[in-house]
XYZ file of C-alpha atoms in Angstrom:
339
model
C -10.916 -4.086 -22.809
C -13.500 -1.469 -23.465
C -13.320 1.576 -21.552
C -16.145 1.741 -18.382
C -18.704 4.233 -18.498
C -21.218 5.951 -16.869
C -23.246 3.390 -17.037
C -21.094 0.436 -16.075
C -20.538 2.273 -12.858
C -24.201 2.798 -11.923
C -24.803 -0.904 -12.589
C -21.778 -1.771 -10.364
C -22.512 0.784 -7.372
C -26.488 -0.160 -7.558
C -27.173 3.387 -8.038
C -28.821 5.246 -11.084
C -26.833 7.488 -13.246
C -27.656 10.736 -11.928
C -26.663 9.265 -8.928
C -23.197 8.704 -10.368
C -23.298 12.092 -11.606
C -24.134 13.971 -8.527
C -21.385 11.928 -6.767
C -18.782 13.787 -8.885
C -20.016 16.888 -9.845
C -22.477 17.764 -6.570
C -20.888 15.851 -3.754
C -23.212 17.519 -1.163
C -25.936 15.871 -2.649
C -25.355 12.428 -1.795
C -24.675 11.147 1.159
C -21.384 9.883 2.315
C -22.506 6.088 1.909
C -23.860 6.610 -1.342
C -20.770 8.185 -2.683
C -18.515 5.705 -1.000
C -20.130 3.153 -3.087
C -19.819 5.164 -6.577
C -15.934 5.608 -5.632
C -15.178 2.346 -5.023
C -17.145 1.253 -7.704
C -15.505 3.854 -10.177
C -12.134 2.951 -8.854
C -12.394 -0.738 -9.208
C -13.527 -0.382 -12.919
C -10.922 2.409 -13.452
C -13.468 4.489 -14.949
C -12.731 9.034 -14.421
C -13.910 12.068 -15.415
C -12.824 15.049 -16.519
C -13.974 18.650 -16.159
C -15.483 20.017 -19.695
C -16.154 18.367 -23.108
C -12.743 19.993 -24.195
C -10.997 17.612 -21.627
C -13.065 14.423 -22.784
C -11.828 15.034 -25.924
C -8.498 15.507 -26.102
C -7.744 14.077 -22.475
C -6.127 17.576 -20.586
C -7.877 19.135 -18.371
C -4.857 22.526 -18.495
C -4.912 22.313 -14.742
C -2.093 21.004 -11.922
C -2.625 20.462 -8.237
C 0.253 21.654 -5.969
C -0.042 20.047 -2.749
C 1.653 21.894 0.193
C 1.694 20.098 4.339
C 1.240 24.270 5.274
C -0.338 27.069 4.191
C 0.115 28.709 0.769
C 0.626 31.921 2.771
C 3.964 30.344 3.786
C 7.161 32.181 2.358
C 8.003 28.670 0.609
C 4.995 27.893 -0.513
C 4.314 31.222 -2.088
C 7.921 31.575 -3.824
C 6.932 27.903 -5.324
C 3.464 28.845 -6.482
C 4.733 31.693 -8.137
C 7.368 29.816 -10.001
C 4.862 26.539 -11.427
C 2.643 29.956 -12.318
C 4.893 31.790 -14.370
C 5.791 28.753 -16.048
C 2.610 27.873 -16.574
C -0.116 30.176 -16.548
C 0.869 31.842 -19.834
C 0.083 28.406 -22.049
C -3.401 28.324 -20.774
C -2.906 26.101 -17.085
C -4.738 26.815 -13.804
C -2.726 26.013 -10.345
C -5.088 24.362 -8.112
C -3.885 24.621 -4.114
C -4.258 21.953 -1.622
C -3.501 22.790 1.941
C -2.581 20.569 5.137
C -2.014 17.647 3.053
C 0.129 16.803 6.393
C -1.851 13.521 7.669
C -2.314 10.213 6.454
C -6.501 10.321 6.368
C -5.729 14.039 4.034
C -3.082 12.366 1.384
C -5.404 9.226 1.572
C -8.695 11.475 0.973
C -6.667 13.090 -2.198
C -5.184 9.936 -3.754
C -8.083 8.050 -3.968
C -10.522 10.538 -5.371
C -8.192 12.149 -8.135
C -7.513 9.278 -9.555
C -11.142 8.662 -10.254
C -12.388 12.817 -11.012
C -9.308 13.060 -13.426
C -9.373 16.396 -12.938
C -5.443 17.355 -13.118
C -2.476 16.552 -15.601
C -0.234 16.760 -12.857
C 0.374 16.933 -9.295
C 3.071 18.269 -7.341
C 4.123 17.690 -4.082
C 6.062 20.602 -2.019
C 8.744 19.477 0.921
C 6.895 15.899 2.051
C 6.875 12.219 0.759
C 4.536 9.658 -0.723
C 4.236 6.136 -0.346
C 4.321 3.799 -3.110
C 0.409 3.767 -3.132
C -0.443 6.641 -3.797
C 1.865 7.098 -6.464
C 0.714 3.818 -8.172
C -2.942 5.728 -7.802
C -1.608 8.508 -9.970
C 0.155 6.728 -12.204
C -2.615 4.205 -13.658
C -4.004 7.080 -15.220
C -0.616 8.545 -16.855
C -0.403 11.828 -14.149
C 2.915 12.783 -13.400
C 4.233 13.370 -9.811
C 6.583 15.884 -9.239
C 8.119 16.397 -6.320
C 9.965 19.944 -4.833
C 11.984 19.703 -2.257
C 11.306 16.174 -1.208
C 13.390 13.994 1.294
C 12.747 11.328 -0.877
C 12.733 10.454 -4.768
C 10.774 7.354 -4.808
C 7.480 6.951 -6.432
C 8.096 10.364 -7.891
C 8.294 10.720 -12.098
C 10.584 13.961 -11.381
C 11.928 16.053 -8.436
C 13.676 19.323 -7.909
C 15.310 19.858 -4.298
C 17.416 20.924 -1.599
C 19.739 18.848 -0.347
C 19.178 20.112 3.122
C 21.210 17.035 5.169
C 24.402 18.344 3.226
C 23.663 22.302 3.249
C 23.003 22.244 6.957
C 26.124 19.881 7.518
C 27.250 22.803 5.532
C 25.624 25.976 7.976
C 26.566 23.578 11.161
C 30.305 23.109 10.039
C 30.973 27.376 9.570
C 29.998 28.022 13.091
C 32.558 24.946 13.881
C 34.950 26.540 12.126
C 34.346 29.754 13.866
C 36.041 27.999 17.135
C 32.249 27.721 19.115
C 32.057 25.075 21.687
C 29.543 25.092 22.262
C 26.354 25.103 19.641
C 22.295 23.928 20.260
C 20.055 23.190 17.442
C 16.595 24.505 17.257
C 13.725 22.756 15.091
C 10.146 21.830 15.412
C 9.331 18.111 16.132
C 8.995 15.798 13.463
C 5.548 14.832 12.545
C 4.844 11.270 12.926
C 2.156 11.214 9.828
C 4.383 12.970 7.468
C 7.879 12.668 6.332
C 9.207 16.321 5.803
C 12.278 17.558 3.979
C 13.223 19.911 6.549
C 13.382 17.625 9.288
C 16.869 16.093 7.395
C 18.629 19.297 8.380
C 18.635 17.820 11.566
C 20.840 14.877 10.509
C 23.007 17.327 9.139
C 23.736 19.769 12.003
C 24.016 16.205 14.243
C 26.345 14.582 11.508
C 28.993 17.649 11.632
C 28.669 17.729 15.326
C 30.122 14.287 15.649
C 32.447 14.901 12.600
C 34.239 17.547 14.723
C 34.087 15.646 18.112
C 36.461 13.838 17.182
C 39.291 16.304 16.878
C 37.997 19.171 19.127
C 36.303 20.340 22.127
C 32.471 20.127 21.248
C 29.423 20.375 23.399
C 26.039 20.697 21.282
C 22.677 19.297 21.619
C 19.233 19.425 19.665
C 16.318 21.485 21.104
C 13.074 20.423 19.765
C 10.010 22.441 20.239
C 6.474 21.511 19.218
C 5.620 22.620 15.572
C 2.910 25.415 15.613
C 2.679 29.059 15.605
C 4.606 29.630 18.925
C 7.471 27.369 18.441
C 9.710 30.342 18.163
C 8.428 31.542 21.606
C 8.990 27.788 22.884
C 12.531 27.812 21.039
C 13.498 30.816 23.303
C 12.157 29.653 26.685
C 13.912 26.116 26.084
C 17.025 28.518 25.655
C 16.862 30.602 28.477
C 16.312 27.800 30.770
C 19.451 26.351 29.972
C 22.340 26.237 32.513
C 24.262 27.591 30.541
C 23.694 29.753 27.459
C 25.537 28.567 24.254
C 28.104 30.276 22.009
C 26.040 29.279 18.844
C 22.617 28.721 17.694
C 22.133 26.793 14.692
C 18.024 27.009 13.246
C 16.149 24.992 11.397
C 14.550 27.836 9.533
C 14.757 31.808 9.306
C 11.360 31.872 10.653
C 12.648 30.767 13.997
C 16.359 32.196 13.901
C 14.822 36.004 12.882
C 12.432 36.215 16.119
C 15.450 34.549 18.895
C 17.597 37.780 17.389
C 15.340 39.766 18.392
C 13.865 38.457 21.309
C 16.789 37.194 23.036
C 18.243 40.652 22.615
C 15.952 41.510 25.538
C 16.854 39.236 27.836
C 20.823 40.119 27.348
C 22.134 38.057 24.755
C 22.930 39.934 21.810
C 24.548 38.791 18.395
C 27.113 38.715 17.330
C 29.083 39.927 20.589
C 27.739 36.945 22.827
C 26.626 34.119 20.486
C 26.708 33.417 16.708
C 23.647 32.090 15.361
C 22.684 30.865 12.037
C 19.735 30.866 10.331
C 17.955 28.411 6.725
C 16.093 29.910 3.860
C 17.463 33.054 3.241
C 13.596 34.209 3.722
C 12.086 37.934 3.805
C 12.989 39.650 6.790
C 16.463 37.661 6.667
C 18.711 40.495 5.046
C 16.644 43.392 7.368
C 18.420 41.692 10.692
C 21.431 41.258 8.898
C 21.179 37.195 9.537
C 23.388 34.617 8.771
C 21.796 31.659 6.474
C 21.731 29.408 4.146
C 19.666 30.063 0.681
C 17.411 28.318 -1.286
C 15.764 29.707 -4.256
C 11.899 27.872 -4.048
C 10.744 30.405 -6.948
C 13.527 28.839 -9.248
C 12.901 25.322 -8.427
C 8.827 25.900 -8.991
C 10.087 26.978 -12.273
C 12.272 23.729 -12.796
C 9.755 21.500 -11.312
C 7.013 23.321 -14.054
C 9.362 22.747 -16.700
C 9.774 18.605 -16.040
C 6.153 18.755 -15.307
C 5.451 20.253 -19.323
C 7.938 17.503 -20.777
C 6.445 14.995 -18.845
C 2.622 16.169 -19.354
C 3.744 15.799 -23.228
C 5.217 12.306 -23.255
C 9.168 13.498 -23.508
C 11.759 11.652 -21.080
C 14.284 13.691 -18.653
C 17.839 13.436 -19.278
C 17.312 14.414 -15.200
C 14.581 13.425 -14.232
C 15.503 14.000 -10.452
C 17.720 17.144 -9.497
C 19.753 17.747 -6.406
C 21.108 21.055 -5.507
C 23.218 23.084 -2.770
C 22.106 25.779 -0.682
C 24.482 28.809 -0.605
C 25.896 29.976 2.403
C 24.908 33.959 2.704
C 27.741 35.403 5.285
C 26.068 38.739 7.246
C 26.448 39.819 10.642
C 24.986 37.411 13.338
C 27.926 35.330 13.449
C 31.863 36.062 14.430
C 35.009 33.794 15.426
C 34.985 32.447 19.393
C 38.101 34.052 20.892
């Protein structure tokens, strides 16, 4: 079947050319309606464009999408963007950044209109899933998906990540070991629209918990605190209303472990003399407090994830396509063995 064109899409959408045109290239000149109808006129012939004459004819466009649920000024998301860019910028490729991809109506708003602008030889997708859909969307038109630091491989051409169930089974287990009886997990709630990697740490602080029950005297719990700029403040007022305060603190993330050190230090609970706690990331800031954590490296798995991304963007199969890795436990000094 012949390619669709320009034309063929006008026809279809009842719309003249420069309609079509302006739909793609000067959105804010057509009105929602209008451009609805191009879309889904566009999409149901297949038909894309791309962004110069250079891309027409040869079919790249030399630029990527990295899709983050946060902000790029996020320590992760930074560390990752400077790893795809130093793999990539040097052969000619520009990094495009999409923010708050962290609802259904965003991923839906991106996955249908990519597809048809053909505007990227590859996406990736930092620390949350896609459904089948959308990666079907991608894939009709031969873009890879890579994923970094996913909780899930499927629907993905290539993945580099933590395996954050087993390293905070991992993080959850030392404090166990350090004879604490009695340890609380803090995290941020789970987003209903968005399955997140870092909500599996969870499972893996609960799954050593339960592990240990068994043959010792455990009390722990999970203390979930709205996600949002103050959930390190909630954190810390969910602790200090407790009846009683615990031996050991286990945190989802640095960025919530770094300000309880220092806040709770106020209020009379000090590390490592009253309570151990433990920290994920291995972020900035982490080795200033001295903190307990568990590392990750996001720089060196945007590096990996570029990599796959240029053997897949040039038609050459992975001997692994998906990658699974460890994070290291980094021993400092805000945790100690329970008398």
């Amino acid at each position: 079947m012949d390619k669709a064109g320009i034309r063929d899409v006008a026809k279809a959408a009842g719309v003249s050319i420069s309609t079509v045109s302006r739909a793609f290239t000067r959105p804010e000149l057509v009105s929602n309606r209008t451009r609805r109808k191009v879309l889904d006129a566009a999409d149901k012939l297949d038909f894309n464009i791309s962004r110069s004459a250079t891309a027409l004819k040869t079919g790249q466009t030399h630029r990527v999408a990295l899709l983050m649920n946060e902000e790029i000024t996020s320590w992760f998301n930074t560390q990752v963007f400077a790893g795809i860019s130093n793999v990539l910028h040097p052969l000619g490729y520009d990094v495009s950044l999409f923010q708050h991809i962290d609802t259904a109506a965003h991923r839906h708003d991106f996955f249908t209109n990519l597809p048809i602008r053909r505007n990227v030889d590859a996406v990736f997708v930092a620390s949350f899933d896609i459904d089948p859909h959308e990666a079907e969307q991608l894939r009709r038109i031969n873009v890879p998906i890579i994923g970094i630091n996913i909780p899930a491989t499927k629907g993905f051409d290539a993945s580099i990540s933590i395996d954050d169930e087993a390293s905070m089974f991992t993080g959850a287990q030392h404090l166990i070991n350090l004879r604490h009886k009695d340890i609380v997990y803090t995290c941020s709630q789970a987003e209903d629209s968005i399955n997140s990697s870092i909500d599996a740490r969870g499972r893996g602080f609960v799954r050593a918990c339960e592990a240990a029950s068994h043959t010792r005297d455990l009390t722990w719990q999970v203390i979930s605190v709205p996600r949002g700029r103050d959930f390190a403040d909630s954190a810390l007022a969910a602790l200090l209303a407790l009846e009683k305060f615990p031996d050991a603190i286990c945190c989802q993330m640095d960025m919530m472990a770094i300000p309880l050190v220092l806040k709770l230090g106020k209020y009379g609970h000090l590390t490592p003399r009253d309570y151990s706690i433990i920290g994920f990331d291995d972020s900035p800031y982490a080795d200033t407090i001295n903190l307990t954590t568990m590392r990750q490296d996001p720089q060196a798995m945007g590096r990996m994830a570029a990599n796959k991304a240029l053997a897949l963007m040039n038609g050459e199969s992975l001997d692994k396509p998906h990658e699974l890795i460890q994070a290291q436990l980094i021993l400092r000094e805000t945790d100690s063995p329970r008398g």
